Coordinates of C-alpha atoms in Angstrom, one line a residue:
Chain R
X55 CA -0.1 -0.2 -0.1
X56 CA 1.2 3.7 -0.6
X57 CA 0.1 6.6 1.0
X58 CA -1.7 8.8 -1.4
X59 CA 0.0 12.3 -1.7
X60 CA -3.0 14.4 -1.3
X61 CA -3.8 12.2 2.0
X62 CA -0.4 13.4 3.6
X63 CA -0.3 16.4 6.1
X64 CA 1.3 19.7 5.0
X65 CA 4.9 20.2 6.9
X66 CA 4.9 22.9 8.8
X67 CA 7.3 22.8 11.9
X68 CA 6.2 24.9 15.4
X69 CA 8.6 26.4 17.3
X70 CA 10.7 24.8 20.0
X71 CA 10.0 21.2 19.2
X72 CA 12.8 18.4 18.9
X73 CA 14.1 17.9 15.6
X74 CA 13.9 14.2 16.0
X75 CA 12.0 11.5 17.9
X76 CA 12.7 8.0 18.9
X77 CA 9.4 6.2 19.0
X78 CA 9.7 3.1 21.1
X79 CA 7.0 1.0 19.3
X80 CA 5.4 -1.6 21.6
X81 CA 2.6 -3.2 19.4
X82 CA 4.6 -6.8 19.6
X83 CA 4.8 -6.7 23.5
X84 CA 2.5 -4.2 25.3
X85 CA -0.2 -4.6 22.2
X86 CA -0.2 -8.3 21.8
X87 CA -0.2 -9.1 25.6
X88 CA -3.4 -7.5 25.9
X89 CA -5.1 -9.0 22.7
X90 CA -7.4 -12.0 23.0
X91 CA -6.2 -13.9 20.1
X92 CA -3.0 -16.3 20.1
X93 CA -0.9 -15.2 17.7
X94 CA 1.6 -17.9 16.2
X95 CA 5.4 -17.1 16.9
X96 CA 6.0 -16.9 12.7
X97 CA 3.6 -14.0 12.4
X98 CA 5.2 -12.2 15.5
X99 CA 8.3 -12.6 14.2
X100 CA 6.9 -11.4 10.6
X101 CA 5.4 -8.6 12.5
X102 CA 8.5 -7.5 14.1
X103 CA 10.4 -7.7 10.8
X104 CA 7.9 -5.3 9.1
X105 CA 8.0 -3.0 11.8
X106 CA 12.0 -2.8 11.7
X107 CA 11.2 -2.4 7.7
X108 CA 9.2 0.5 8.2
X109 CA 11.7 2.6 9.8
X110 CA 11.1 1.6 13.7
X111 CA 14.2 1.4 15.6
X112 CA 13.2 0.4 18.8
X113 CA 10.8 -2.4 19.0
X114 CA 9.7 -4.0 22.1
X115 CA 9.9 -7.6 21.2
X116 CA 8.3 -9.7 24.0
X117 CA 8.1 -10.3 27.5
X118 CA 10.0 -13.0 29.8
X119 CA 6.9 -13.1 32.5
X120 CA 5.8 -16.8 33.5
X121 CA 3.6 -18.0 30.6
X122 CA 0.7 -18.8 33.2
X123 CA 0.7 -14.7 33.7
X124 CA 0.7 -13.8 30.2
X125 CA 0.0 -16.9 27.9
X126 CA -0.1 -14.4 24.8
X127 CA 3.7 -14.0 24.9
X128 CA 4.8 -17.5 26.2
X129 CA 6.8 -18.1 23.1
X130 CA 9.5 -15.5 24.2
X131 CA 12.3 -18.2 24.0
X132 CA 11.2 -19.2 20.3
X133 CA 10.7 -15.7 19.1
X134 CA 13.5 -13.9 20.1
X135 CA 16.1 -15.9 18.3
X136 CA 14.2 -15.2 15.3
X137 CA 14.9 -11.6 15.6
X138 CA 18.9 -11.9 15.5
X139 CA 19.2 -10.9 12.0
X140 CA 17.7 -7.2 12.9
X141 CA 20.9 -5.5 13.4
X142 CA 21.1 -2.0 14.4
X143 CA 17.7 -2.5 15.8
X144 CA 17.1 -2.0 19.7
X145 CA 14.7 -5.2 20.9
X146 CA 14.0 -4.4 24.2
X147 CA 12.4 -7.2 26.4
X148 CA 9.8 -6.9 29.4
X149 CA 11.6 -8.8 32.6
X150 CA 9.3 -9.0 35.7
X151 CA 11.5 -10.4 37.9
X152 CA 15.1 -12.5 38.3
X153 CA 14.0 -15.3 36.4
X154 CA 12.8 -13.0 33.7
X155 CA 15.9 -11.6 33.5
X156 CA 17.9 -14.9 33.5
X157 CA 16.0 -16.1 30.8
X158 CA 16.3 -13.0 28.7
X159 CA 20.4 -12.3 29.3
X160 CA 20.7 -16.2 28.4
X161 CA 19.1 -15.3 24.8
X162 CA 21.7 -12.6 24.5
X163 CA 19.3 -9.7 25.2
X164 CA 21.2 -6.4 25.2
X165 CA 17.8 -4.4 26.4
X166 CA 15.5 -5.0 29.1
X167 CA 12.5 -3.4 30.9
X168 CA 11.0 -3.5 34.4
X169 CA 7.3 -2.7 35.1
X170 CA 6.8 -0.6 38.2
X171 CA 3.8 1.2 39.4
X172 CA 3.2 4.4 40.7
X173 CA 0.5 3.2 43.0
X174 CA 0.2 0.9 45.9
X175 CA -3.2 -0.3 44.4
X176 CA -2.1 -1.2 41.0
X177 CA 1.5 -2.8 42.6
X178 CA -1.0 -5.0 44.8
X179 CA -3.2 -6.0 41.7
X180 CA -0.6 -6.5 39.3
X181 CA 2.5 -7.7 41.2
X182 CA 0.7 -9.0 44.6
X183 CA 3.2 -6.6 46.3
X184 CA 3.2 -3.2 47.8
X185 CA 4.9 -0.5 46.3
X186 CA 8.3 -1.0 48.2
X187 CA 8.2 -4.6 48.0
X188 CA 8.2 -4.3 44.2
X189 CA 10.8 -1.8 43.9
X190 CA 13.0 -3.9 46.4
X191 CA 12.3 -7.0 43.8
X192 CA 13.4 -4.9 40.5
X193 CA 16.5 -3.5 42.5
X194 CA 18.8 -6.6 42.0
X195 CA 17.2 -7.0 38.8
X196 CA 18.2 -3.7 37.3
X197 CA 21.5 -3.9 39.0
X198 CA 22.2 -7.5 37.5
X199 CA 21.3 -5.7 34.1
X200 CA 23.7 -3.1 34.3
X201 CA 26.6 -5.2 35.5
X202 CA 25.7 -6.7 32.4
X203 CA 26.2 -3.9 30.6
X204 CA 22.5 -4.1 29.5
X205 CA 20.4 -1.0 29.0
X206 CA 17.4 -0.8 31.2
X207 CA 14.0 1.0 31.0
X208 CA 11.7 1.4 33.9
X209 CA 8.0 1.9 33.2
X210 CA 6.2 3.5 35.5
X211 CA 2.8 2.8 34.9
X212 CA -0.7 4.7 36.6
X213 CA 1.4 8.0 36.8
X214 CA -1.6 10.3 36.0
X215 CA -4.4 8.3 37.4
X216 CA -5.6 4.7 39.0
X217 CA -8.9 3.0 38.8
X218 CA -9.0 2.4 42.2
X219 CA -7.2 5.2 43.7
X220 CA -8.4 7.9 41.2
X221 CA -5.8 10.9 41.4
X222 CA -2.3 9.9 42.0
X223 CA -0.2 12.6 43.9
X224 CA 2.9 13.9 42.2
X225 CA 5.4 13.3 45.1
X226 CA 4.7 9.4 44.7
X227 CA 5.4 9.3 41.0
X228 CA 8.5 11.1 41.6
X229 CA 9.5 8.9 44.5
X230 CA 9.1 5.9 42.1
X231 CA 10.9 7.5 39.4
X232 CA 13.7 8.7 41.4
X233 CA 14.3 5.2 43.0
X234 CA 14.3 3.7 39.5
X235 CA 16.8 6.0 38.6
X236 CA 18.9 5.3 41.7
X237 CA 18.8 1.5 41.0
X238 CA 20.4 2.4 37.3
X239 CA 17.4 2.6 35.2
X240 CA 18.8 4.2 31.8
X241 CA 15.6 5.6 30.9
X242 CA 12.2 6.1 32.2
X243 CA 8.6 5.4 30.7
X244 CA 5.8 7.2 32.4
X245 CA 2.7 5.3 31.6
X246 CA -0.9 6.9 31.5
X247 CA -2.4 3.3 32.0
X248 CA -5.8 4.3 32.1
X249 CA -5.7 7.3 29.7
X250 CA -6.9 10.1 32.1
X251 CA -4.3 12.6 31.9
X252 CA -4.5 16.0 30.1
X253 CA -1.6 18.4 29.1
X254 CA -1.4 20.6 32.4
X255 CA -1.1 17.0 34.3
X256 CA 1.6 16.1 32.0
X257 CA 3.7 19.2 31.7
X258 CA 3.5 19.8 35.8
X259 CA 4.8 16.0 36.0
X260 CA 7.9 17.0 33.8
X261 CA 8.6 19.9 35.5
X262 CA 8.7 18.5 38.6
X263 CA 10.8 15.2 37.6
X264 CA 13.4 17.8 36.5
X265 CA 13.3 19.8 39.5
X266 CA 13.9 16.4 41.5
X267 CA 17.0 15.6 39.3
X268 CA 15.4 13.4 36.5
X269 CA 16.4 14.9 33.2
X270 CA 14.0 15.1 30.1
X271 CA 16.3 13.0 28.1
X272 CA 16.0 9.9 30.1
X273 CA 12.1 10.2 30.3
X274 CA 9.7 8.7 27.8
X275 CA 5.9 9.2 27.6
X276 CA 3.6 6.4 27.1
X277 CA -0.3 7.6 26.5
X278 CA -3.4 5.8 26.3
X279 CA -6.7 6.5 24.2
X280 CA -9.0 5.7 26.4
X281 CA -10.2 9.3 26.2
X282 CA -9.0 10.6 23.1
X283 CA -6.1 12.6 25.0
X284 CA -2.9 10.8 24.0
X285 CA -1.6 13.2 21.3
X286 CA -2.8 16.0 22.9
X287 CA -0.8 14.8 25.5
X288 CA 2.4 13.9 23.2
X289 CA 2.1 17.4 21.8
X290 CA 2.3 19.0 25.3
X291 CA 5.6 16.4 26.0
X292 CA 7.2 17.7 22.9
X293 CA 7.0 21.3 23.7
X294 CA 8.4 20.3 27.4
X295 CA 11.4 18.7 25.3
X296 CA 10.7 14.9 25.6
X297 CA 12.0 12.9 22.4
X298 CA 11.1 9.2 23.3
X299 CA 7.5 8.5 22.8
X300 CA 5.6 5.2 23.2
X301 CA 3.4 3.7 20.6
X302 CA 1.7 0.9 19.5
X303 CA 1.4 -0.2 15.5
X304 CA -2.2 -0.1 14.7
X305 CA -3.2 1.1 18.2
X306 CA -2.8 -2.5 19.0
X307 CA -3.5 -3.5 23.0
X308 CA -6.9 -3.3 24.4
X309 CA -8.1 -1.6 27.6
X310 CA -10.7 -2.9 30.0
X311 CA -13.1 0.1 29.4
X312 CA -13.7 -0.8 25.6
X313 CA -12.6 -3.9 24.0
X314 CA -10.4 -3.6 20.8
X315 CA -11.3 0.4 20.8
X316 CA -9.2 2.7 23.0
X317 CA -5.8 1.1 24.0
X318 CA -2.3 2.4 23.4
X319 CA -1.7 5.5 21.3
X320 CA -1.5 4.2 17.5
X321 CA 2.0 5.0 16.3
X322 CA 0.2 5.8 13.0
X323 CA -1.5 8.7 14.5
X324 CA 1.7 9.8 16.1
X325 CA 3.7 9.7 12.9
X326 CA 1.1 11.7 11.3
X327 CA 1.3 14.5 13.6
X328 CA 5.4 14.3 13.9
X329 CA 5.3 14.2 9.9
X330 CA 3.3 17.3 9.7
X331 CA 5.2 18.9 12.3
X332 CA 8.5 18.2 10.1
X333 CA 10.1 16.1 13.1
X334 CA 12.3 13.3 11.7
X335 CA 11.1 9.9 12.9
X336 CA 12.8 7.5 10.3
X337 CA 9.4 5.7 9.8
X338 CA 7.6 5.2 6.2
X339 CA 3.7 5.7 6.9
X340 CA 2.8 3.9 4.3
X341 CA 4.8 0.8 5.2
X342 CA 3.8 1.0 8.8
X343 CA 0.2 1.3 8.0
X344 CA 0.2 -1.8 5.6
X345 CA 1.9 -3.6 8.3
X346 CA -1.0 -2.7 10.7
X347 CA -3.8 -3.8 8.3
X348 CA -1.9 -6.8 7.8
X349 CA -1.8 -7.7 11.7
X350 CA -5.5 -6.4 11.9
X351 CA -6.1 -9.3 9.3
X352 CA -4.2 -11.9 11.5
X353 CA -6.1 -10.6 15.0
X354 CA -9.8 -10.7 12.8
X355 CA -10.7 -7.3 13.9
X356 CA -10.0 -3.6 12.4
X357 CA -7.3 -1.6 13.6
X358 CA -8.5 1.3 16.1
X359 CA -6.1 3.9 14.6
X360 CA -7.8 6.5 13.0
X361 CA -4.7 7.4 10.6
X362 CA -4.7 3.7 9.7
X363 CA -8.6 3.5 9.2
X364 CA -8.6 6.6 7.1
X365 CA -5.3 5.9 4.7
X366 CA -6.7 2.2 4.1
X367 CA -10.4 3.0 3.7
X368 CA -10.8 0.3 6.4
X369 CA -14.3 0.1 8.2
Chain U
X29 CA -25.8 8.4 33.9
X30 CA -23.0 9.7 36.5
X31 CA -19.3 9.9 35.8
X32 CA -17.7 7.9 38.1
X33 CA -15.3 10.2 40.4
X34 CA -12.3 7.7 39.5
X35 CA -12.5 8.4 36.1
X36 CA -12.2 12.0 35.8
X37 CA -9.1 13.4 34.9
X38 CA -7.2 15.4 37.9
X39 CA -7.4 19.1 37.4
X40 CA -4.1 20.8 36.6
X41 CA -4.0 24.1 34.4
X42 CA -1.4 24.7 32.3
X43 CA 0.2 28.2 31.7
X44 CA -1.0 30.9 29.5
X45 CA -4.2 29.1 28.2
X46 CA -7.6 30.9 28.2
X47 CA -9.9 30.3 31.6
X48 CA -12.8 29.6 29.5
X49 CA -13.9 28.0 26.1
X50 CA -17.1 28.8 24.6
X51 CA -18.0 25.3 22.7
X52 CA -20.1 25.5 19.3
X53 CA -22.1 22.5 19.3
X54 CA -22.3 21.2 15.8
X55 CA -23.9 17.4 16.5
X56 CA -27.5 18.6 15.6
X57 CA -26.7 20.3 12.3
X58 CA -23.1 19.2 11.0
X59 CA -23.3 15.8 12.8
X60 CA -27.0 14.8 11.5
X61 CA -26.6 15.9 8.0
X62 CA -23.7 13.5 7.6
X63 CA -25.8 10.6 9.1
X64 CA -27.2 8.3 7.1
X65 CA -30.5 7.3 9.4
X66 CA -33.2 10.2 9.1
X67 CA -34.1 11.4 12.8
X68 CA -37.6 12.1 13.6
X69 CA -37.9 15.8 14.5
X70 CA -39.3 15.2 17.9
X71 CA -36.0 13.1 18.3
X72 CA -33.7 16.0 17.2
X73 CA -35.8 18.6 19.4
X74 CA -35.0 16.2 22.0
X75 CA -31.4 16.3 21.5
X76 CA -30.9 19.9 21.1
X77 CA -32.7 20.3 24.8
X78 CA -30.5 17.8 26.0
X79 CA -27.3 19.4 24.9
X80 CA -28.4 22.7 26.6
X81 CA -29.3 20.9 29.6
X82 CA -25.9 19.7 29.5
X83 CA -24.8 22.8 29.8
X84 CA -23.8 23.9 26.0
X85 CA -25.0 27.4 25.2
X86 CA -24.1 27.5 21.5
X87 CA -26.0 25.0 19.7
X88 CA -25.9 24.8 15.9
X89 CA -29.7 23.8 15.2
X90 CA -30.2 23.0 11.8
X91 CA -29.7 24.1 8.3
X92 CA -31.8 26.0 5.7
X93 CA -30.7 24.4 2.8
X94 CA -32.9 23.0 -0.1
X95 CA -34.2 19.8 1.0
X96 CA -32.8 18.1 -2.4
X97 CA -29.4 18.7 -1.1
X98 CA -29.5 17.8 2.6
X99 CA -33.0 15.8 3.0
X100 CA -31.6 14.9 6.9
X101 CA -32.0 18.3 7.6
X102 CA -35.4 18.9 5.3
X103 CA -37.7 19.5 8.6
X104 CA -35.6 22.9 9.4
X105 CA -39.0 24.7 9.5
X106 CA -40.8 22.6 12.0
X107 CA -37.8 22.0 14.3
X108 CA -36.7 25.5 15.0
X109 CA -40.0 26.7 16.3
X110 CA -39.8 23.7 18.9
X111 CA -36.5 25.1 20.2
X112 CA -37.9 28.7 21.1
X113 CA -38.2 27.9 24.7
X114 CA -34.3 27.8 25.2
X115 CA -33.8 31.1 26.6
X116 CA -30.3 32.2 26.6
X117 CA -29.0 29.4 24.3
X118 CA -27.5 30.7 21.0
X119 CA -28.9 28.6 18.3
X120 CA -27.4 29.5 14.7
X121 CA -28.7 27.8 11.9
X122 CA -26.8 27.3 8.2
X123 CA -28.1 29.3 5.3
X124 CA -26.5 28.7 2.3
X125 CA -28.1 31.3 0.0
X126 CA -30.6 34.3 0.2
X127 CA -33.3 31.9 0.1
X128 CA -32.2 30.1 3.3
X129 CA -31.5 33.3 5.0
X130 CA -35.2 34.5 4.5
X131 CA -36.6 31.2 5.9
X132 CA -34.2 31.5 8.7
X133 CA -35.2 35.3 9.2
X134 CA -39.0 34.3 9.1
X135 CA -38.7 32.0 11.6
X136 CA -36.9 34.5 14.0
X137 CA -33.4 33.1 14.0
X138 CA -30.7 35.4 15.6
X139 CA -27.8 33.7 14.5
X140 CA -26.8 32.3 11.0
X141 CA -23.7 30.9 9.4
X142 CA -22.7 30.7 5.8
X143 CA -20.5 28.0 4.8
X144 CA -17.6 28.9 2.6
X145 CA -14.7 27.2 1.0
X146 CA -10.8 27.7 1.1
X147 CA -10.1 26.3 -2.2
X148 CA -11.5 26.3 -6.0
X149 CA -11.9 22.2 -6.0
X150 CA -14.4 22.3 -3.1
X151 CA -16.2 25.5 -3.9
X152 CA -17.0 23.7 -7.1
X153 CA -18.0 20.4 -5.8
X154 CA -19.6 21.8 -2.9
X155 CA -21.5 24.8 -4.4
X156 CA -21.1 24.3 -8.2
X157 CA -19.4 27.8 -8.2
X158 CA -16.0 29.0 -8.6
X159 CA -14.5 30.5 -5.2
X160 CA -15.1 34.1 -6.1
X161 CA -18.6 33.6 -7.5
X162 CA -19.3 31.5 -4.1
X163 CA -17.9 34.6 -2.1
X164 CA -20.2 36.9 -4.3
X165 CA -23.4 34.8 -3.4
X166 CA -22.5 35.2 0.4
X167 CA -22.0 38.6 0.5
X168 CA -25.7 40.0 0.1
X169 CA -26.5 37.3 2.3
X170 CA -24.5 38.4 5.2
X171 CA -24.7 42.3 4.4
X172 CA -28.8 41.5 4.9
X173 CA -28.2 39.4 8.0
X174 CA -26.4 42.0 9.5
X175 CA -28.6 45.0 8.6
X176 CA -31.2 42.9 10.5
X177 CA -28.9 42.8 13.7
X178 CA -28.4 39.1 13.1
X179 CA -24.8 37.3 14.1
X180 CA -23.3 36.0 11.5
X181 CA -20.6 32.6 11.4
X182 CA -18.4 32.3 8.3
X183 CA -17.5 29.0 7.8
X184 CA -14.1 28.4 5.8
X185 CA -14.0 24.6 5.1
X186 CA -11.0 22.9 3.8
X187 CA -8.0 25.4 5.7
X188 CA -5.8 22.7 6.1
X189 CA -5.8 20.4 3.0
X190 CA -8.2 19.4 0.5
X191 CA -9.0 15.9 -1.2
X192 CA -8.9 17.3 -4.6
X193 CA -6.0 20.1 -4.5
X194 CA -3.9 18.6 -1.2
X195 CA -1.8 21.4 0.2
X196 CA -3.7 24.5 0.7
X197 CA -1.8 27.9 0.4
X198 CA -2.0 29.9 3.4
X199 CA -2.8 33.1 1.5
X200 CA -5.8 31.5 -0.2
X201 CA -7.4 30.9 3.3
X202 CA -6.4 34.3 4.4
X203 CA -8.0 35.8 1.4
X204 CA -11.2 34.0 1.8
X205 CA -11.4 34.9 5.9
X206 CA -10.6 38.6 5.1
X207 CA -13.2 38.6 2.6
X208 CA -15.8 37.1 4.9
X209 CA -14.8 39.8 7.6
X210 CA -15.1 42.4 5.2
X211 CA -18.7 41.0 4.4
X212 CA -19.3 41.7 8.2
X213 CA -19.1 37.9 9.2
X214 CA -18.6 38.2 12.9
X215 CA -17.1 35.3 13.7
X216 CA -15.1 32.4 11.3
X217 CA -14.8 28.8 12.0
X218 CA -11.5 27.7 10.3
X219 CA -12.5 24.1 9.1
X220 CA -9.9 21.0 8.8
X221 CA -12.7 19.2 6.8
X222 CA -10.3 16.2 6.0
X223 CA -8.6 16.5 9.3
X224 CA -5.5 16.4 7.7
X225 CA -3.7 19.3 10.1
X226 CA -1.3 19.1 12.5
X227 CA -0.3 21.9 15.4
X228 CA 2.4 23.6 13.5
X229 CA 0.2 24.3 10.4
X230 CA -2.9 25.4 13.2
X231 CA -0.5 27.8 14.8
X232 CA 1.1 29.3 11.5
X233 CA -2.5 30.0 10.2
X234 CA -3.8 31.7 13.1
X235 CA -0.3 34.1 13.4
X236 CA -1.0 34.8 9.6
X237 CA -4.3 36.0 10.1
X238 CA -3.3 38.1 13.1
X239 CA -0.9 39.9 10.9
X240 CA -3.4 40.3 8.2
X241 CA -5.8 41.9 10.9
X242 CA -8.2 38.9 11.9
X243 CA -7.9 39.0 15.9
X244 CA -8.1 35.6 17.5
X245 CA -11.0 36.5 19.1
X246 CA -12.9 36.2 16.1
X247 CA -11.8 32.9 15.4
X248 CA -13.5 29.6 16.0
X249 CA -11.4 26.2 15.0
X250 CA -13.5 23.2 13.7
X251 CA -11.5 20.1 13.7
X252 CA -11.7 16.4 12.2
X253 CA -10.3 13.6 13.9
X254 CA -10.0 11.7 10.7
X255 CA -6.2 11.0 11.3
X256 CA -6.9 11.7 15.3
X257 CA -5.3 15.0 15.3
X258 CA -8.1 17.1 16.4
X259 CA -7.4 17.4 19.9
X260 CA -3.9 18.0 19.6
X261 CA -4.7 20.5 16.9
X262 CA -7.5 22.1 19.4
X263 CA -4.7 22.0 22.4
X264 CA -2.3 24.1 20.0
X265 CA -5.2 26.8 19.1
X266 CA -5.9 27.2 22.9
X267 CA -2.1 28.1 23.5
X268 CA -2.3 30.6 20.8
X269 CA -5.4 32.2 22.3
X270 CA -8.5 30.7 20.6
X271 CA -11.5 30.2 22.8
X272 CA -14.2 28.9 20.4
X273 CA -13.9 25.4 19.6
X274 CA -16.5 23.5 17.4
X275 CA -17.4 20.3 18.3
X276 CA -20.0 17.3 18.1
X277 CA -21.5 15.4 20.8
X278 CA -20.6 12.0 20.5
X279 CA -18.5 12.5 17.2
X280 CA -21.6 12.6 15.2
X281 CA -21.1 13.0 11.7
X282 CA -19.3 10.6 9.4
X283 CA -16.6 11.1 6.9
X284 CA -16.3 9.8 3.4
X285 CA -13.3 7.8 4.5
X286 CA -14.4 5.9 7.2
X287 CA -18.2 5.4 7.9
X288 CA -19.2 6.1 11.5
X289 CA -15.8 6.1 12.7
X290 CA -13.8 9.5 12.3
X291 CA -15.7 12.4 11.7
X292 CA -15.9 15.8 14.0
X293 CA -14.1 16.1 17.2
X294 CA -16.5 14.3 20.0
X295 CA -17.2 17.1 22.4
X296 CA -16.9 14.6 25.1
X297 CA -13.1 14.2 24.0
X298 CA -12.8 18.0 24.0
X299 CA -14.7 18.6 27.3
X300 CA -12.5 16.1 28.8
X301 CA -9.6 17.7 28.2
X302 CA -10.7 21.3 29.1
X303 CA -11.9 20.1 32.4
X304 CA -8.6 18.3 33.0
X305 CA -6.8 21.6 32.0
X306 CA -8.9 23.8 34.5
X307 CA -10.6 25.5 31.8
X308 CA -14.3 26.4 32.4
X309 CA -16.9 25.4 29.9
X310 CA -20.1 25.0 31.6
X311 CA -20.8 21.5 30.4
X312 CA -21.6 18.3 32.6
X313 CA -19.7 15.7 31.2
X314 CA -22.0 13.1 32.4
X315 CA -25.2 14.5 31.0
X316 CA -23.5 15.2 27.9
X317 CA -22.3 11.3 27.7
X318 CA -25.6 10.2 28.6
X319 CA -27.3 12.4 25.7
X320 CA -24.7 10.9 23.3
X321 CA -25.6 7.4 24.4
X322 CA -29.1 8.0 23.9
X323 CA -28.5 9.5 20.5
X324 CA -26.4 6.5 19.8
X325 CA -29.3 4.1 20.6
X326 CA -31.6 6.5 18.1
X327 CA -28.9 6.4 15.2
X328 CA -28.5 2.4 16.1
X329 CA -24.9 2.6 16.0
X330 CA -22.3 3.1 19.0
X331 CA -20.5 6.6 19.2
X332 CA -17.1 7.0 17.9
X333 CA -16.2 8.8 21.0
X334 CA -13.3 7.7 22.9
X335 CA -14.8 9.2 26.2
X336 CA -18.4 8.3 25.5
X337 CA -17.1 4.6 25.1
X338 CA -15.3 4.7 28.0
X339 CA -17.4 6.4 30.4
X340 CA -20.6 4.3 29.3
X341 CA -18.4 1.0 28.8
X342 CA -20.2 1.1 25.3
X343 CA -18.7 -1.4 22.8

């Protein structure tokens, strides 16, 4: 599929935005782990290869979590070696604990990610531990990864709201971010897991993190489109100087509130905006859209990405 | 339906944004005229009343266009008098020409809108006239409305892109805007009819209009979510100082590219952002969402608004 010229945004830069953004593509991990359909390993491998061919340079590949918790990604050991030919592409993998790290390192992973929570409730629900207990679990994992010279990303979920607690205090988010940095995390990803954030909230958190010694260049943003706010929040983050943005090809990844409709920010919607702003991403929107259309066929449901729907005339 | 407290955005203002935004609700006109389902007049009247009850103060009610062109709104003469009890609510109506204005004035309309194009191709397709010919048709309409002390809004469609011409030169948009202002239009609405705009484009057009003597306080913005960009563009416009934003309850109003999925910016998605930013709108999000859920039932299809879906657990 090629993108019709008439349906591309006119390139008009805005002042004081970054010249280049690195998209951290999460579709193959965060997306597929939330899909009901089980995807064959060969399809996942083709998906990651197609994403790389579309120009994405950071593609989170899978998770070394126990198969009991995330059966969708139980094939991590089979999948990861099939990506070995992707030279020059960063392929981070999620590791929930020591065992996960060991599995990832045994396969030669050079980038890992840990998944922390900014709230007690989600730490309890997701990890069955208190917030401090969960951080204590990550501490040796992150340190061992750093000893092995492996790049570590620290996800911080529920940064902007929590379904049980409602508002999440800024100081709590900052505390978790600093703890992850102190362990040695090279970068953080601020997650709006339930999609409630608005731009002022984003800017305030970023400013507070800077004040507390966490520089913008180690911060990525991870917005969900549950309430349609992801791209506005991303724009605000770009204005603050953020240059790492998480997104999911085709908007893969459901959400408990509305099945198959409103999960992760779609990479295509993000690329459309960045392209219009003249911000380099290296991504070929036509190839990426074709990949998401193909993956939607594998999953048997249309992509929720507005850009994918518009460019592919998909219903 | 009430909005669960835990699912509301935390209020965190951003600096230099307006304290209050006037939402120009277009669902009853721009939304319904693009729906395939014919809606009974009584349902339309209830829709407008419910929108007013939800706190919207400017509700575009209908169009006095020839029924042959827009059969969905052929009941304008029946509908408009049924709204006479809505004191203090601005109820603009679209008038395509002299005949439409006469019909609207005969019913006591105090606000009308004309619908111009920024491009030759759309003027030709929509009005079967050249751009200058179409402006010549509007000139006496606007003047007569102003003579009757009626408020006039001038829509300018295709400001950011055109399906036939692709990129639309800034000077052409500015020329049409100035022509409408010279006729006497009290306010303008800059339409991104095909949804291709990105924030830099929006900011540049607003700046150019200011330079050419069109002040921000007479400019409204009208974005479409075809590529998911509407809210990011709105945020950029707010940063520029725009205080009038068009939106359609529930995202009503289709789009030729993706049926029932990606038309007008949904009022609920907009209100979510404004509420989170601490910007006053006077709108009760719970009542508005309930109205859109009710209207979706009338139309027999789910609302494409992400906020409506999330708040109503609608699939």
